[in-house]
């Protein structure tokens, strides 16, 4: 939140008719649970509306929400293919330049 009243909070657009995700509904219900016995229904409704808008439109909680959402399962291994020399050539050793396969020569400086 900014301390300057002239500078508004940056917000992301949210369609008014978009249905609320069940995950957000659970989070909001948990947040409002302590107040259900003490607050009026009108106040609870206003608090719920504010939380819905804030959690979806403000950049920080919207980013957290994107991380919490379920993701599609990974279909393949995450191994990355590497470009090594042809199988007929010897693989590079620790002293070789792994990208070009060229052997290094000479001594290290400073010895």
JSON list of C-alpha atoms in Angstrom, two decimals:
[
{"chain": "A", "resi": 1, "resn": "UNK", "atom": "CA", "xyz": [0.00, 0.00, 0.00]},
{"chain": "A", "resi": 2, "resn": "UNK", "atom": "CA", "xyz": [1.19, 3.48, -0.68]},
{"chain": "A", "resi": 3, "resn": "UNK", "atom": "CA", "xyz": [1.19, 6.28, 1.88]},
{"chain": "A", "resi": 4, "resn": "UNK", "atom": "CA", "xyz": [0.50, 8.92, -0.76]},
{"chain": "A", "resi": 5, "resn": "UNK", "atom": "CA", "xyz": [-3.31, 9.36, -1.12]},
{"chain": "A", "resi": 6, "resn": "UNK", "atom": "CA", "xyz": [-2.85, 10.93, -4.57]},
{"chain": "A", "resi": 7, "resn": "UNK", "atom": "CA", "xyz": [-1.13, 7.82, -5.91]},
{"chain": "A", "resi": 8, "resn": "UNK", "atom": "CA", "xyz": [-3.55, 4.91, -6.41]},
{"chain": "A", "resi": 9, "resn": "UNK", "atom": "CA", "xyz": [-2.63, 1.27, -5.89]},
{"chain": "A", "resi": 10, "resn": "UNK", "atom": "CA", "xyz": [-1.66, -0.56, -9.09]},
{"chain": "A", "resi": 11, "resn": "UNK", "atom": "CA", "xyz": [-4.38, -3.05, -9.91]},
{"chain": "A", "resi": 12, "resn": "UNK", "atom": "CA", "xyz": [-4.97, -5.74, -12.47]},
{"chain": "A", "resi": 13, "resn": "UNK", "atom": "CA", "xyz": [-8.27, -5.83, -14.39]},
{"chain": "A", "resi": 14, "resn": "UNK", "atom": "CA", "xyz": [-10.94, -8.25, -13.15]},
{"chain": "A", "resi": 15, "resn": "UNK", "atom": "CA", "xyz": [-14.14, -9.00, -15.05]},
{"chain": "A", "resi": 16, "resn": "UNK", "atom": "CA", "xyz": [-17.11, -8.34, -12.78]},
{"chain": "A", "resi": 17, "resn": "UNK", "atom": "CA", "xyz": [-19.04, -11.40, -13.94]},
{"chain": "A", "resi": 18, "resn": "UNK", "atom": "CA", "xyz": [-16.10, -13.82, -13.62]},
{"chain": "A", "resi": 19, "resn": "UNK", "atom": "CA", "xyz": [-16.85, -16.69, -11.22]},
{"chain": "A", "resi": 20, "resn": "UNK", "atom": "CA", "xyz": [-14.62, -16.93, -8.18]},
{"chain": "A", "resi": 21, "resn": "UNK", "atom": "CA", "xyz": [-12.26, -19.89, -7.99]},
{"chain": "A", "resi": 22, "resn": "UNK", "atom": "CA", "xyz": [-13.14, -22.48, -5.29]},
{"chain": "A", "resi": 23, "resn": "UNK", "atom": "CA", "xyz": [-9.63, -22.09, -3.86]},
{"chain": "A", "resi": 24, "resn": "UNK", "atom": "CA", "xyz": [-10.24, -18.37, -3.30]},
{"chain": "A", "resi": 25, "resn": "UNK", "atom": "CA", "xyz": [-13.68, -19.09, -1.86]},
{"chain": "A", "resi": 26, "resn": "UNK", "atom": "CA", "xyz": [-12.06, -21.39, 0.74]},
{"chain": "A", "resi": 27, "resn": "UNK", "atom": "CA", "xyz": [-9.34, -18.85, 1.56]},
{"chain": "A", "resi": 28, "resn": "UNK", "atom": "CA", "xyz": [-11.92, -16.08, 2.02]},
{"chain": "A", "resi": 29, "resn": "UNK", "atom": "CA", "xyz": [-14.15, -18.33, 4.14]},
{"chain": "A", "resi": 30, "resn": "UNK", "atom": "CA", "xyz": [-11.18, -19.15, 6.40]},
{"chain": "A", "resi": 31, "resn": "UNK", "atom": "CA", "xyz": [-10.27, -15.48, 6.69]},
{"chain": "A", "resi": 32, "resn": "UNK", "atom": "CA", "xyz": [-13.83, -14.45, 7.62]},
{"chain": "A", "resi": 33, "resn": "UNK", "atom": "CA", "xyz": [-14.55, -17.41, 9.95]},
{"chain": "A", "resi": 34, "resn": "UNK", "atom": "CA", "xyz": [-13.46, -15.59, 13.15]},
{"chain": "A", "resi": 35, "resn": "UNK", "atom": "CA", "xyz": [-15.82, -12.69, 12.39]},
{"chain": "A", "resi": 36, "resn": "UNK", "atom": "CA", "xyz": [-18.98, -14.66, 11.51]},
{"chain": "A", "resi": 37, "resn": "UNK", "atom": "CA", "xyz": [-20.29, -14.72, 15.10]},
{"chain": "A", "resi": 38, "resn": "UNK", "atom": "CA", "xyz": [-19.50, -11.07, 15.82]},
{"chain": "A", "resi": 39, "resn": "UNK", "atom": "CA", "xyz": [-20.12, -9.10, 12.62]},
{"chain": "A", "resi": 40, "resn": "UNK", "atom": "CA", "xyz": [-23.41, -8.28, 10.95]},
{"chain": "A", "resi": 41, "resn": "UNK", "atom": "CA", "xyz": [-24.31, -10.03, 7.67]},
{"chain": "A", "resi": 42, "resn": "UNK", "atom": "CA", "xyz": [-24.00, -6.73, 5.81]},
{"chain": "A", "resi": 43, "resn": "UNK", "atom": "CA", "xyz": [-20.48, -6.18, 7.17]},
{"chain": "A", "resi": 44, "resn": "UNK", "atom": "CA", "xyz": [-19.49, -9.76, 6.31]},
{"chain": "A", "resi": 45, "resn": "UNK", "atom": "CA", "xyz": [-20.79, -9.29, 2.78]},
{"chain": "A", "resi": 46, "resn": "UNK", "atom": "CA", "xyz": [-18.77, -6.09, 2.40]},
{"chain": "A", "resi": 47, "resn": "UNK", "atom": "CA", "xyz": [-15.64, -7.75, 3.82]},
{"chain": "A", "resi": 48, "resn": "UNK", "atom": "CA", "xyz": [-16.11, -10.70, 1.43]},
{"chain": "A", "resi": 49, "resn": "UNK", "atom": "CA", "xyz": [-16.46, -8.36, -1.58]},
{"chain": "A", "resi": 50, "resn": "UNK", "atom": "CA", "xyz": [-13.34, -6.41, -0.58]},
{"chain": "A", "resi": 51, "resn": "UNK", "atom": "CA", "xyz": [-11.32, -9.61, -0.15]},
{"chain": "A", "resi": 52, "resn": "UNK", "atom": "CA", "xyz": [-12.52, -10.99, -3.50]},
{"chain": "A", "resi": 53, "resn": "UNK", "atom": "CA", "xyz": [-11.46, -7.85, -5.33]},
{"chain": "A", "resi": 54, "resn": "UNK", "atom": "CA", "xyz": [-8.18, -7.43, -3.45]},
{"chain": "A", "resi": 55, "resn": "UNK", "atom": "CA", "xyz": [-7.01, -11.04, -3.80]},
{"chain": "A", "resi": 56, "resn": "UNK", "atom": "CA", "xyz": [-7.61, -11.10, -7.55]},
{"chain": "A", "resi": 57, "resn": "UNK", "atom": "CA", "xyz": [-6.66, -7.57, -8.63]},
{"chain": "A", "resi": 58, "resn": "UNK", "atom": "CA", "xyz": [-3.75, -6.44, -6.44]},
{"chain": "A", "resi": 59, "resn": "UNK", "atom": "CA", "xyz": [-0.39, -7.52, -7.94]},
{"chain": "A", "resi": 60, "resn": "UNK", "atom": "CA", "xyz": [1.12, -9.17, -4.84]},
{"chain": "A", "resi": 61, "resn": "UNK", "atom": "CA", "xyz": [-1.75, -11.47, -3.78]},
{"chain": "A", "resi": 62, "resn": "UNK", "atom": "CA", "xyz": [-2.63, -12.11, -7.44]},
{"chain": "A", "resi": 63, "resn": "UNK", "atom": "CA", "xyz": [0.91, -13.41, -7.95]},
{"chain": "A", "resi": 64, "resn": "UNK", "atom": "CA", "xyz": [0.61, -15.67, -4.91]},
{"chain": "A", "resi": 65, "resn": "UNK", "atom": "CA", "xyz": [-2.75, -16.90, -6.19]},
{"chain": "A", "resi": 66, "resn": "UNK", "atom": "CA", "xyz": [-1.22, -17.80, -9.57]},
{"chain": "A", "resi": 67, "resn": "UNK", "atom": "CA", "xyz": [1.39, -19.88, -7.74]},
{"chain": "A", "resi": 68, "resn": "UNK", "atom": "CA", "xyz": [-1.27, -21.69, -5.68]},
{"chain": "A", "resi": 69, "resn": "UNK", "atom": "CA", "xyz": [-3.49, -22.65, -8.58]},
{"chain": "A", "resi": 70, "resn": "UNK", "atom": "CA", "xyz": [-3.37, -26.25, -9.74]},
{"chain": "A", "resi": 71, "resn": "UNK", "atom": "CA", "xyz": [-1.13, -26.80, -12.72]},
{"chain": "A", "resi": 72, "resn": "UNK", "atom": "CA", "xyz": [-1.38, -29.31, -15.51]},
{"chain": "A", "resi": 73, "resn": "UNK", "atom": "CA", "xyz": [0.62, -32.48, -14.83]},
{"chain": "A", "resi": 74, "resn": "UNK", "atom": "CA", "xyz": [3.99, -32.82, -16.50]},
{"chain": "A", "resi": 75, "resn": "UNK", "atom": "CA", "xyz": [3.78, -35.36, -19.32]},
{"chain": "A", "resi": 76, "resn": "UNK", "atom": "CA", "xyz": [7.49, -35.80, -20.00]},
{"chain": "A", "resi": 77, "resn": "UNK", "atom": "CA", "xyz": [10.75, -36.02, -18.17]},
{"chain": "A", "resi": 78, "resn": "UNK", "atom": "CA", "xyz": [12.49, -32.75, -17.49]},
{"chain": "A", "resi": 79, "resn": "UNK", "atom": "CA", "xyz": [15.82, -33.99, -18.83]},
{"chain": "A", "resi": 80, "resn": "UNK", "atom": "CA", "xyz": [17.45, -31.55, -21.20]},
{"chain": "A", "resi": 81, "resn": "UNK", "atom": "CA", "xyz": [19.26, -33.03, -24.22]},
{"chain": "A", "resi": 82, "resn": "UNK", "atom": "CA", "xyz": [22.89, -31.99, -24.42]},
{"chain": "A", "resi": 83, "resn": "UNK", "atom": "CA", "xyz": [25.02, -31.52, -27.49]},
{"chain": "A", "resi": 84, "resn": "UNK", "atom": "CA", "xyz": [27.96, -33.93, -27.07]},
{"chain": "A", "resi": 85, "resn": "UNK", "atom": "CA", "xyz": [30.34, -35.20, -29.74]},
{"chain": "A", "resi": 86, "resn": "UNK", "atom": "CA", "xyz": [29.30, -38.12, -31.93]},
{"chain": "A", "resi": 87, "resn": "UNK", "atom": "CA", "xyz": [29.17, -41.51, -30.16]},
{"chain": "A", "resi": 88, "resn": "UNK", "atom": "CA", "xyz": [32.29, -42.63, -32.04]},
{"chain": "A", "resi": 89, "resn": "UNK", "atom": "CA", "xyz": [34.32, -39.88, -30.36]},
{"chain": "A", "resi": 90, "resn": "UNK", "atom": "CA", "xyz": [35.46, -40.04, -26.75]},
{"chain": "A", "resi": 91, "resn": "UNK", "atom": "CA", "xyz": [33.36, -37.96, -24.33]},
{"chain": "A", "resi": 92, "resn": "UNK", "atom": "CA", "xyz": [35.05, -34.84, -22.97]},
{"chain": "A", "resi": 93, "resn": "UNK", "atom": "CA", "xyz": [37.05, -35.26, -19.78]},
{"chain": "A", "resi": 94, "resn": "UNK", "atom": "CA", "xyz": [37.29, -32.90, -16.85]},
{"chain": "A", "resi": 95, "resn": "UNK", "atom": "CA", "xyz": [40.27, -31.07, -18.35]},
{"chain": "A", "resi": 96, "resn": "UNK", "atom": "CA", "xyz": [38.66, -30.60, -21.75]},
{"chain": "A", "resi": 97, "resn": "UNK", "atom": "CA", "xyz": [36.43, -27.79, -22.90]},
{"chain": "A", "resi": 98, "resn": "UNK", "atom": "CA", "xyz": [33.01, -29.49, -22.71]},
{"chain": "A", "resi": 99, "resn": "UNK", "atom": "CA", "xyz": [31.39, -27.34, -25.40]},
{"chain": "A", "resi": 100, "resn": "UNK", "atom": "CA", "xyz": [34.00, -27.80, -28.12]},
{"chain": "A", "resi": 101, "resn": "UNK", "atom": "CA", "xyz": [35.67, -31.00, -26.97]},
{"chain": "A", "resi": 102, "resn": "UNK", "atom": "CA", "xyz": [39.09, -29.37, -27.38]},
{"chain": "A", "resi": 103, "resn": "UNK", "atom": "CA", "xyz": [41.73, -30.40, -24.89]},
{"chain": "A", "resi": 104, "resn": "UNK", "atom": "CA", "xyz": [43.19, -27.64, -22.78]},
{"chain": "A", "resi": 105, "resn": "UNK", "atom": "CA", "xyz": [46.92, -27.16, -22.68]},
{"chain": "A", "resi": 106, "resn": "UNK", "atom": "CA", "xyz": [49.30, -25.32, -20.46]},
{"chain": "A", "resi": 107, "resn": "UNK", "atom": "CA", "xyz": [49.45, -24.65, -16.76]},
{"chain": "A", "resi": 108, "resn": "UNK", "atom": "CA", "xyz": [47.27, -22.51, -14.57]},
{"chain": "A", "resi": 109, "resn": "UNK", "atom": "CA", "xyz": [48.56, -19.06, -13.88]},
{"chain": "A", "resi": 110, "resn": "UNK", "atom": "CA", "xyz": [49.55, -18.13, -10.37]},
{"chain": "A", "resi": 111, "resn": "UNK", "atom": "CA", "xyz": [51.41, -21.35, -9.51]}
]
